[in-house]
Amino acid sequence: MEKKWWHDKIAYQIYPKSFCDSNGDGIGDIPGIISKLDYLHDLGVDIIWLSPCYASPLADEGYDISDYYAIDPRFGTMEDMDRLILETKKRNMYLLMDLVVNHCSDEHEWFQKACEDPEGPYGNFFYLRDKKDDRLPTNWRSYFGGPVWDDLPGTGKQYLHVFHKKQPDLNWENPALREEIYKNINWWLDKGLGGFRIDAIINIKKALPFRDYTPDRADGLCSVNAMLKEADGIGEFLGEMRDRTFKKYDAFSVGEVFNEKPEEIPDFIGQNGYFSSMFDFNAAMAGSSEKGWYDAAMVTPEDYKRCCFESQAKTGDTGFLSNIIENHDEPRGVSRYIPQGDCCPESKKMLAALSFMLRGIPFIYQGQEIGMENKPFTSMDEVDDISTLDEYQVALDAGLSPEEALKAVARLSRDNARTPMQWSDKLNAGFTTGTPWMKVNPNYKQINAEAQMNDPGSVLSFYKQLAALRKHPDYTQTIVYGSLEPVWENQRNLMAYYRKGDKTLLVIGNFQKEEQQVTLPDGYQNVLLNNYDTIRIRDNCISLYGYQILILNI
């Protein structure tokens, strides 16, 4: 494998609206991000990914872009962005922005021109079909519920949107549209970006010609995934985008890729893959149900272990996965993967190390490094996320009571990860001097960065130790490029694996509150990381405390 500059890096995702507010308007902004760069550098972060801060009506919190060349005034100015790029470079850090090119906003100039003249050049930037009174062009259901078709204002046509109705899908079959996208990507790379995280990219290729599929719910619609399974040829688009943009700049690109087939992994992240890396969503998809969130199963420690090892085995040394516990589209990982009632500093550290030591690029989502948890929901009036609102209605339609439906969707709501960053125990968790756009999680008095900064036993300090271990000259070659070999896979609620390179490291996590034992085949040289003060070993038999994590140099 050709070594690239991003292989040994640690990444951190910022959700700008909820990270740090510099002007007291209750919304996080770019100057606020700049003020926290030293915090991120001290954590060990090399790459920062910003969720969208482009001009947007925020129908889907910025993933509906109305101008790809402008910063939304809520977040600051283009001068602020230029300063952010400069300040990250001063700290030898790289900045990624979100590349959202499956769709734009219905307030984008392209869509406005398509409405004015659907038969003109901009009409072909989108998927338009003649409106028929008796039926929709297809029976596909959007990701946010309801049909994927809506009326094109002022015309006799309808347009396709696989997400929100204010997010019309862009027609990648049109070379003129692709040229506009490449021009914008290169404009940002010329500004000094280190690369992009690429949103919802699998959706850019549709199965043509459009047709109906078998309905999978009582609404008579089918999941848009039924169509995507039949869509062939996305590689032509992705390969062209790579060659016209990222490759020319040696830029880092990480794809939001779902449902890839094992044989496609070399195409996506191999030696000349479409992307530098792609996220591993295997654990995030565990327990999901086609019926909806209300029917989703709890993810057990055994599920989590199986998902991680499946992804590692499937990828091998073909390329680099980007490993996550959570992101802006998921609930908090410690609330999802740690058994209910067992969230504590020890279990959070264990989960952190199990993910961080996997082969691939570790991504930390804001607040993950201090162990932020899901927020308590008492009413649907507190919900901002459009996906949660849809899933609540799905649960009601399935016969759940309002109380049951609220409980069902609260567990998986995207709002769990979008509450303001908990900086301190001061007013509004130190996020803003004004009224925060979303309520702060009430546990900020107990869980905040300030309280953990000088506490060597804190979750934050443990993340710093993990980052330092990954960068340690004696171990970085093994952690970054070494193979991963699971061990004791059949021992319940134990997740353990070797990382083998020029050194041999053993990662052992007791994924339960009860103690359990493992016997090493041989002894160990030293303990590299331990979330307890002691290690109990006799005749190579280790007695593990509840949620103990050990990283041993074998």
Coordinates of C-alpha atoms in Angstrom, one line a residue:
M1 CA 0.0 0.0 0.0
E2 CA 1.2 3.5 -0.9
K3 CA 1.5 5.5 2.3
K4 CA -0.5 8.7 2.4
W5 CA -0.4 11.7 4.6
W6 CA -3.8 10.9 6.2
H7 CA -3.2 7.3 7.3
D8 CA -1.8 8.1 10.7
K9 CA -4.2 11.0 11.5
I10 CA -6.9 11.5 14.1
A11 CA -10.1 13.2 12.9
Y12 CA -12.7 15.3 14.8
Q13 CA -16.2 16.2 13.6
I14 CA -17.6 19.6 14.4
Y15 CA -21.4 20.3 14.2
P16 CA -20.9 24.1 13.8
K17 CA -24.4 25.1 15.1
S18 CA -23.8 23.4 18.4
F19 CA -20.0 23.7 19.0
C20 CA -19.2 27.2 20.3
D21 CA -21.1 30.5 20.0
S22 CA -18.8 33.5 20.0
N23 CA -21.4 36.3 19.7
G24 CA -24.2 35.3 22.1
D25 CA -26.9 34.6 19.4
G26 CA -27.4 31.0 20.6
I27 CA -25.9 29.5 17.4
G28 CA -22.4 28.2 17.2
D29 CA -20.2 29.9 14.6
I30 CA -16.8 29.8 12.9
P31 CA -15.1 32.3 15.2
G32 CA -16.2 30.1 18.1
I33 CA -14.5 27.1 16.3
I34 CA -11.3 29.2 15.9
S35 CA -11.3 29.9 19.7
K36 CA -11.3 26.1 20.4
L37 CA -8.5 25.0 18.0
D38 CA -5.9 24.8 20.8
Y39 CA -8.3 22.5 22.7
L40 CA -8.5 20.2 19.7
H41 CA -4.8 20.4 19.1
D42 CA -4.1 19.4 22.7
L43 CA -6.6 16.5 22.3
G44 CA -4.4 15.2 19.5
V45 CA -6.6 16.0 16.5
D46 CA -5.0 16.4 13.1
I47 CA -8.1 16.6 10.8
I48 CA -11.2 18.7 11.5
W49 CA -14.4 18.0 9.6
L50 CA -17.1 20.7 9.6
S51 CA -20.7 19.8 9.0
P52 CA -22.2 22.2 6.5
C53 CA -21.9 25.9 7.2
Y54 CA -22.8 27.0 3.6
A55 CA -25.7 29.4 2.9
S56 CA -28.8 27.4 3.7
P57 CA -32.4 27.7 4.9
L58 CA -31.6 24.9 7.3
A59 CA -34.6 22.7 6.4
D60 CA -32.2 19.8 7.1
E61 CA -29.7 21.7 9.3
G62 CA -27.5 22.9 6.5
Y63 CA -27.6 19.7 4.3
D64 CA -29.8 21.8 2.0
I65 CA -27.4 24.2 0.4
S66 CA -28.6 27.3 -1.4
D67 CA -25.1 28.6 -2.3
Y68 CA -22.0 26.4 -2.5
Y69 CA -19.8 29.5 -2.6
A70 CA -21.1 31.3 0.4
I71 CA -20.9 31.0 4.2
D72 CA -24.3 31.3 6.0
P73 CA -24.3 34.5 8.0
R74 CA -25.5 32.5 11.1
F75 CA -22.0 31.0 11.1
G76 CA -19.9 33.9 10.1
T77 CA -18.3 35.2 6.9
M78 CA -16.0 33.9 4.2
E79 CA -13.3 36.0 5.9
D80 CA -13.9 33.9 9.0
M81 CA -13.6 30.7 7.0
D82 CA -10.3 31.9 5.4
R83 CA -9.0 32.6 8.9
L84 CA -10.1 29.2 10.1
I85 CA -8.2 27.5 7.2
L86 CA -5.1 29.6 8.1
E87 CA -5.3 28.9 11.8
T88 CA -5.7 25.1 11.3
K89 CA -2.6 25.2 9.0
K90 CA -0.6 27.0 11.7
R91 CA -1.2 24.1 14.0
N92 CA -0.4 21.5 11.3
M93 CA -4.0 20.5 11.1
Y94 CA -6.2 20.0 8.1
L95 CA -9.8 21.2 7.5
L96 CA -12.5 19.2 5.7
M97 CA -15.9 20.5 4.7
D98 CA -19.0 18.6 3.9
L99 CA -19.6 17.9 0.2
V100 CA -23.3 17.7 -0.3
V101 CA -23.9 17.0 -4.0
N102 CA -26.7 14.5 -4.2
H103 CA -29.1 17.4 -3.7
C104 CA -29.1 21.1 -3.2
S105 CA -31.8 23.4 -1.6
D106 CA -34.9 24.4 -3.5
E107 CA -33.7 27.9 -2.8
H108 CA -30.6 27.4 -4.9
E109 CA -30.4 29.5 -8.1
W110 CA -30.3 26.3 -10.2
F111 CA -33.7 25.1 -8.9
Q112 CA -35.2 28.6 -9.1
K113 CA -34.2 28.7 -12.8
A114 CA -35.6 25.2 -13.3
C115 CA -38.9 26.4 -12.0
E116 CA -38.9 29.4 -14.4
D117 CA -38.0 27.2 -17.4
P118 CA -38.3 23.5 -16.8
E119 CA -37.5 22.8 -20.4
G120 CA -34.3 25.0 -20.3
P121 CA -30.8 23.9 -19.3
Y122 CA -31.4 24.1 -15.6
G123 CA -34.4 21.8 -15.8
N124 CA -31.9 19.1 -16.7
F125 CA -30.0 19.7 -13.5
F126 CA -32.8 17.9 -11.7
Y127 CA -35.1 14.9 -12.2
L128 CA -38.4 16.3 -13.5
R129 CA -41.4 14.3 -14.7
D130 CA -44.8 15.4 -16.0
K131 CA -47.4 15.5 -13.3
K132 CA -50.2 13.0 -13.6
D133 CA -53.4 13.4 -11.6
D134 CA -53.9 9.7 -10.9
R135 CA -50.5 8.5 -9.9
L136 CA -46.9 9.5 -8.9
P137 CA -44.0 8.9 -11.3
T138 CA -42.8 6.2 -8.9
N139 CA -43.9 4.7 -5.6
W140 CA -40.6 5.4 -3.8
R141 CA -40.6 6.6 -0.2
S142 CA -38.2 9.3 0.8
Y143 CA -35.7 8.9 3.7
F144 CA -37.8 11.4 5.7
G145 CA -41.2 9.8 4.9
G146 CA -43.8 10.4 2.2
P147 CA -43.3 10.2 -1.6
V148 CA -40.1 11.3 -3.2
W149 CA -42.1 13.4 -5.7
D150 CA -43.4 16.9 -5.2
D151 CA -44.9 19.6 -7.5
L152 CA -42.4 21.8 -9.3
P153 CA -43.8 25.3 -8.4
G154 CA -45.6 27.1 -11.2
T155 CA -45.3 24.2 -13.6
G156 CA -47.1 21.0 -14.6
K157 CA -44.2 18.9 -13.5
Q158 CA -42.9 17.1 -10.4
Y159 CA -39.3 16.8 -9.1
L160 CA -37.5 14.0 -7.3
H161 CA -36.2 14.4 -3.7
V162 CA -35.0 11.3 -1.9
F163 CA -34.6 13.4 1.3
H164 CA -36.6 16.4 2.3
K165 CA -38.9 18.1 -0.2
K166 CA -36.7 21.2 0.1
Q167 CA -33.7 19.0 -1.1
P168 CA -34.2 18.4 -4.8
D169 CA -32.0 15.6 -6.2
L170 CA -29.3 16.7 -8.7
N171 CA -29.2 14.9 -12.0
W172 CA -25.7 13.5 -12.2
E173 CA -26.4 12.0 -15.6
N174 CA -26.1 15.6 -16.9
P175 CA -22.4 16.4 -17.7
A176 CA -23.1 20.1 -17.3
L177 CA -24.2 19.5 -13.7
R178 CA -21.1 17.5 -13.0
E179 CA -18.9 20.2 -14.3
E180 CA -20.4 22.8 -11.9
I181 CA -19.8 20.4 -9.0
Y182 CA -16.2 19.8 -9.9
K183 CA -15.6 23.5 -10.4
N184 CA -16.9 24.2 -6.9
I185 CA -14.9 21.4 -5.3
N186 CA -11.7 22.7 -6.9
W187 CA -12.5 26.3 -5.8
W188 CA -12.6 25.2 -2.2
L189 CA -9.4 23.0 -2.5
D190 CA -7.7 26.1 -4.0
K191 CA -8.6 27.9 -0.9
G192 CA -6.6 25.5 1.1
L193 CA -9.0 22.8 2.3
G194 CA -7.5 19.4 3.1
G195 CA -10.4 17.6 1.6
F196 CA -14.1 16.7 2.0
R197 CA -16.4 14.4 3.8
I198 CA -18.9 13.3 1.0
D199 CA -22.5 13.1 2.0
A200 CA -25.1 10.6 0.9
I201 CA -23.0 9.9 -2.2
I202 CA -24.5 6.4 -3.1
N203 CA -27.8 8.2 -4.0
I204 CA -26.3 10.0 -7.0
K205 CA -26.8 7.0 -9.3
K206 CA -30.4 6.1 -10.0
A207 CA -31.7 3.0 -11.6
L208 CA -32.9 4.0 -15.1
P209 CA -35.5 3.9 -16.4
F210 CA -37.6 4.7 -13.2
R211 CA -40.1 2.1 -12.2
D212 CA -42.2 1.1 -9.2
Y213 CA -41.2 -1.6 -6.7
T214 CA -43.2 -3.8 -4.3
P215 CA -44.7 -1.7 -1.5
D216 CA -43.2 -2.5 2.0
R217 CA -45.6 -0.6 4.2
A218 CA -49.3 0.2 4.4
D219 CA -48.7 3.6 2.8
G220 CA -48.3 1.8 -0.6
L221 CA -44.7 3.1 -1.0
C222 CA -41.4 1.3 -0.9
S223 CA -38.0 2.3 0.5
V224 CA -35.8 4.2 -2.0
N225 CA -33.2 1.5 -1.2
A226 CA -35.1 -0.9 -3.5
M227 CA -34.2 1.3 -6.4
L228 CA -30.6 1.9 -5.3
K229 CA -30.0 -1.8 -5.2
E230 CA -30.6 -1.9 -9.0
A231 CA -28.5 1.2 -9.7
D232 CA -25.3 0.3 -11.6
G233 CA -22.6 2.5 -12.9
I234 CA -21.9 4.8 -10.0
G235 CA -18.2 4.2 -10.4
E236 CA -18.1 6.2 -13.6
F237 CA -19.3 9.3 -11.7
L238 CA -17.1 8.7 -8.7
G239 CA -14.0 7.9 -10.7
E240 CA -14.4 11.0 -12.8
M241 CA -14.9 13.2 -9.6
R242 CA -11.8 11.7 -8.1
D243 CA -9.6 12.4 -11.1
R244 CA -11.0 15.9 -11.7
T245 CA -10.7 17.0 -8.1
F246 CA -9.3 15.2 -5.1
K247 CA -6.5 13.4 -6.9
K248 CA -5.0 16.5 -8.4
Y249 CA -4.6 18.1 -4.9
D250 CA -3.7 14.9 -3.0
A251 CA -6.8 15.8 -0.9
F252 CA -8.4 13.5 1.7
S253 CA -11.9 12.3 0.9
V254 CA -14.1 10.2 3.1
G255 CA -17.3 8.8 1.8
E256 CA -20.6 8.2 3.5
V257 CA -21.1 4.8 1.9
F258 CA -23.9 2.3 2.8
N259 CA -24.6 -1.2 1.6
E260 CA -21.4 -1.6 -0.4
K261 CA -20.7 -5.1 -1.6
P262 CA -17.4 -6.8 -0.4
E263 CA -16.2 -7.0 -4.0
E264 CA -16.6 -3.2 -4.4
I265 CA -14.4 -2.2 -1.5
P266 CA -11.2 -2.0 -3.6
D267 CA -13.1 0.3 -6.0
F268 CA -14.1 2.6 -3.2
I269 CA -11.0 2.7 -1.0
G270 CA -8.3 0.6 -2.7
Q271 CA -5.0 1.8 -4.1
N272 CA -6.8 4.0 -6.7
G273 CA -10.2 4.1 -4.9
Y274 CA -12.8 6.7 -5.4
F275 CA -12.2 7.9 -1.9
S276 CA -9.3 8.0 0.6
S277 CA -11.5 6.3 3.2
M278 CA -15.1 5.5 3.9
F279 CA -17.0 5.3 7.2
D280 CA -17.8 2.0 8.8
F281 CA -21.6 2.1 9.6
N282 CA -21.9 -1.6 10.4
A283 CA -22.5 -1.1 14.1
A284 CA -24.7 2.0 13.5
M285 CA -27.0 -0.1 11.3
A286 CA -27.2 -3.0 13.8
G287 CA -30.7 -3.6 15.2
S288 CA -32.4 -1.5 12.5
S289 CA -35.8 -2.5 11.1
E290 CA -37.5 -1.7 7.8
K291 CA -40.6 -1.0 9.9
G292 CA -39.1 2.0 11.5
W293 CA -37.2 3.1 14.7
Y294 CA -39.9 1.9 16.9
D295 CA -39.1 -1.7 15.9
A296 CA -35.3 -1.3 16.2
A297 CA -33.6 -3.8 18.5
M298 CA -31.2 -2.8 21.2
V299 CA -27.5 -3.3 20.2
T300 CA -25.8 -5.8 22.5
P301 CA -22.1 -6.0 23.3
E302 CA -22.0 -9.2 21.1
D303 CA -23.6 -7.3 18.3
Y304 CA -21.1 -4.5 18.5
K305 CA -18.2 -6.9 18.5
R306 CA -19.6 -8.9 15.6
C307 CA -20.1 -5.7 13.5
C308 CA -16.6 -4.3 14.1
F309 CA -14.9 -7.6 13.3
E310 CA -17.1 -8.1 10.2
S311 CA -16.0 -4.8 8.8
Q312 CA -12.4 -5.4 9.6
A313 CA -12.4 -8.8 8.0
K314 CA -14.2 -7.5 4.9
T315 CA -11.8 -4.6 4.5
G316 CA -8.5 -6.3 5.5
D317 CA -5.5 -4.3 4.2
T318 CA -7.4 -3.2 1.0
G319 CA -7.7 0.3 2.4
F320 CA -8.6 2.4 5.3
L321 CA -12.0 2.6 7.1
S322 CA -13.0 5.6 9.1
N323 CA -14.1 4.3 12.4
I324 CA -16.9 6.1 14.4
I325 CA -18.8 5.6 17.6
E326 CA -21.3 8.4 16.7
N327 CA -21.8 11.4 14.4
H328 CA -24.4 14.1 13.8
D329 CA -26.8 11.5 12.3
E330 CA -26.7 9.0 15.2
P331 CA -27.5 9.0 18.9
R332 CA -24.7 9.2 21.4
G333 CA -22.6 6.1 21.1
V334 CA -22.2 5.5 24.9
S335 CA -26.0 5.5 25.2
R336 CA -26.4 3.2 22.3
Y337 CA -23.7 0.6 22.7
I338 CA -23.2 0.4 26.5
P339 CA -25.9 -1.5 28.2
Q340 CA -28.6 0.6 29.8
G341 CA -27.7 1.9 33.2
D342 CA -24.0 1.1 32.8
C343 CA -22.7 4.4 31.4
C344 CA -19.8 5.4 33.6
P345 CA -16.2 6.7 33.0
E346 CA -14.8 3.1 32.9
S347 CA -17.3 1.9 30.3
K348 CA -16.9 5.0 28.2
K349 CA -13.2 4.6 28.2
M350 CA -13.5 1.0 27.2
L351 CA -15.7 1.8 24.2
A352 CA -13.3 4.5 23.2
A353 CA -10.3 2.2 23.1
L354 CA -12.1 -0.6 21.4
S355 CA -13.0 1.7 18.5
F356 CA -9.8 3.8 18.5
M357 CA -7.5 0.8 18.2
L358 CA -9.3 -0.7 15.2
R359 CA -7.4 -0.6 11.9
G360 CA -8.4 2.6 10.2
I361 CA -8.8 6.3 10.9
P362 CA -10.4 7.2 14.2
F363 CA -13.1 9.9 14.0
I364 CA -14.2 11.6 17.2
Y365 CA -17.5 13.5 17.2
Q366 CA -17.7 16.7 19.3
G367 CA -18.4 15.8 22.9
Q368 CA -17.6 12.1 22.5
E369 CA -14.2 12.8 24.1
I370 CA -15.9 13.9 27.3
G371 CA -18.5 11.1 27.2
M372 CA -21.6 13.1 26.3
E373 CA -24.8 11.1 26.5
N374 CA -28.3 11.1 25.0
K375 CA -30.5 13.9 26.2
P376 CA -33.8 13.1 28.1
F377 CA -36.9 14.0 26.0
T378 CA -40.1 14.8 27.8
S379 CA -42.1 16.0 24.8
M380 CA -42.1 16.0 21.0
D381 CA -42.2 19.8 21.2
E382 CA -38.5 19.6 22.1
V383 CA -37.6 17.8 18.8
D384 CA -36.0 19.7 16.0
D385 CA -34.8 16.8 13.8
I386 CA -37.1 16.1 10.8
S387 CA -36.2 12.4 10.8
T388 CA -37.3 12.0 14.4
L389 CA -40.6 13.8 13.6
D390 CA -41.3 11.3 10.7
E391 CA -40.4 8.3 12.8
Y392 CA -42.7 9.4 15.6
Q393 CA -45.6 9.5 13.1
V394 CA -44.5 6.0 11.8
A395 CA -44.7 4.7 15.4
L396 CA -48.1 6.2 16.0
D397 CA -49.4 4.7 12.7
A398 CA -48.1 1.3 13.9
G399 CA -50.3 1.6 17.0
L400 CA -48.0 2.9 19.6
S401 CA -49.3 5.4 22.2
P402 CA -47.9 8.9 22.1
E403 CA -45.8 8.0 25.2
E404 CA -44.5 4.8 23.7
A405 CA -43.7 6.5 20.4
L406 CA -41.8 9.3 22.2
K407 CA -39.8 6.7 24.1
A408 CA -39.1 4.7 20.9
V409 CA -37.8 7.6 18.8
A410 CA -35.9 9.4 21.7
R411 CA -33.4 6.5 21.9
L412 CA -32.3 7.0 18.2
S413 CA -33.0 10.7 17.6
R414 CA -30.4 12.6 15.8
D415 CA -31.0 15.5 18.2
N416 CA -29.1 13.5 20.8
A417 CA -25.9 14.4 19.1
R418 CA -26.9 17.9 18.2
T419 CA -27.3 19.4 21.7
P420 CA -24.7 22.1 22.5
M421 CA -21.2 21.1 23.4
Q422 CA -20.7 20.9 27.1
W423 CA -17.7 23.1 27.8
S424 CA -18.2 23.9 31.5
D425 CA -20.7 23.8 34.3
K426 CA -21.5 27.5 33.8
L427 CA -24.7 28.8 32.2
N428 CA -25.7 27.0 29.1
A429 CA -22.7 24.7 29.6
G430 CA -20.4 27.5 28.5
F431 CA -21.7 27.1 24.9
T432 CA -23.3 30.6 24.6
T433 CA -24.1 33.7 26.7
G434 CA -27.5 33.9 25.0
T435 CA -30.3 31.4 24.6
P436 CA -29.1 28.2 22.9
W437 CA -30.9 27.2 19.7
M438 CA -31.4 23.8 21.3
K439 CA -31.6 23.0 25.0
V440 CA -28.4 21.9 26.6
N441 CA -28.4 18.4 28.1
P442 CA -29.1 18.9 31.8
N443 CA -26.2 16.6 32.8
Y444 CA -23.7 19.3 31.8
K445 CA -23.0 20.0 35.4
Q446 CA -21.5 16.6 35.8
I447 CA -20.2 16.1 32.2
N448 CA -18.2 19.0 30.8
A449 CA -14.7 19.6 29.3
E450 CA -13.5 22.0 31.9
A451 CA -14.0 19.6 34.8
Q452 CA -12.1 16.9 32.9
M453 CA -9.2 18.9 31.6
N454 CA -7.0 18.6 34.7
D455 CA -8.4 15.2 35.9
P456 CA -6.0 12.4 34.9
G457 CA -8.8 9.9 35.4
S458 CA -11.3 11.6 33.2
V459 CA -12.7 10.4 29.9
L460 CA -11.0 13.4 28.2
S461 CA -7.6 12.5 29.6
F462 CA -8.1 8.9 28.4
Y463 CA -8.8 10.1 24.8
K464 CA -5.6 12.1 25.0
Q465 CA -3.7 9.0 26.1
L466 CA -5.2 7.0 23.1
A467 CA -4.2 9.8 20.7
A468 CA -0.7 9.9 22.2
L469 CA -0.3 6.1 21.9
R470 CA -1.3 6.2 18.2
K471 CA 1.3 8.9 17.6
H472 CA 4.0 7.2 19.7
P473 CA 7.0 6.4 17.5
D474 CA 7.4 2.9 19.0
Y475 CA 3.8 1.9 18.2
T476 CA 2.4 4.1 15.4
Q477 CA 3.5 1.7 12.7
T478 CA 1.7 -1.2 14.3
I479 CA -1.5 0.8 15.1
V480 CA -1.7 2.4 11.7
Y481 CA -0.6 -0.4 9.4
G482 CA -0.6 -3.5 11.4
S483 CA -3.1 -6.4 10.8
L484 CA -6.1 -7.0 13.1
E485 CA -6.7 -10.5 14.4
P486 CA -9.7 -11.2 16.8
V487 CA -9.1 -13.4 19.7
W488 CA -11.5 -15.2 22.2
E489 CA -14.4 -14.4 19.9
N490 CA -16.7 -16.9 21.5
Q491 CA -16.2 -15.5 25.0
R492 CA -19.4 -13.6 25.7
N493 CA -19.2 -9.9 26.3
L494 CA -15.5 -9.9 25.7
M495 CA -14.0 -8.0 22.7
A496 CA -10.4 -8.6 22.2
Y497 CA -8.0 -8.4 19.2
Y498 CA -4.3 -8.3 18.3
R499 CA -2.7 -5.5 16.3
K500 CA 0.3 -7.0 14.6
G501 CA 3.1 -5.2 12.9
D502 CA 6.6 -4.5 14.0
K503 CA 5.1 -4.9 17.5
T504 CA 2.3 -7.1 18.7
L505 CA -0.4 -5.3 20.8
L506 CA -3.3 -7.0 22.5
V507 CA -6.5 -5.0 23.1
I508 CA -8.9 -6.6 25.7
G509 CA -12.2 -5.1 26.7
N510 CA -14.6 -6.6 29.3
F511 CA -17.9 -5.5 27.8
Q512 CA -20.0 -6.0 31.0
K513 CA -20.2 -4.9 34.6
E514 CA -19.4 -8.4 35.9
E515 CA -15.8 -9.5 36.2
Q516 CA -14.4 -12.2 33.9
Q517 CA -11.1 -13.9 33.1
V518 CA -8.8 -14.5 30.1
T519 CA -5.6 -16.5 30.0
L520 CA -2.8 -15.1 27.8
P521 CA -1.0 -17.7 25.6
D522 CA 2.2 -16.0 26.7
G523 CA 3.2 -13.2 29.0
Y524 CA 3.2 -9.5 28.2
Q525 CA 6.0 -6.9 28.2
N526 CA 4.1 -3.9 29.5
V527 CA 0.7 -2.3 29.9
L528 CA 0.3 0.6 27.4
L529 CA -3.2 1.6 28.6
N530 CA -5.5 0.6 31.4
N531 CA -8.7 2.4 32.6
Y532 CA -8.1 1.0 36.1
D533 CA -5.2 1.6 38.4
T534 CA -4.3 -2.0 38.6
I535 CA -4.0 -5.2 36.5
R536 CA -4.8 -8.5 38.3
I537 CA -2.8 -11.3 36.7
R538 CA -1.6 -14.7 38.0
D539 CA 0.0 -17.4 35.9
N540 CA -1.0 -15.4 32.7
C541 CA -4.6 -15.4 33.8
I542 CA -6.0 -11.9 33.9
S543 CA -9.0 -11.1 36.1
L544 CA -10.8 -8.2 34.4
Y545 CA -12.9 -5.7 36.4
G546 CA -16.2 -4.6 34.9
Y547 CA -15.7 -2.6 31.7
Q548 CA -11.9 -2.8 32.1
I549 CA -9.9 -2.1 28.9
L550 CA -6.3 -3.2 28.6
I551 CA -3.8 -2.5 25.8
L552 CA -0.8 -4.7 26.3
N553 CA 2.5 -4.9 24.5
I554 CA 3.0 -8.7 24.0

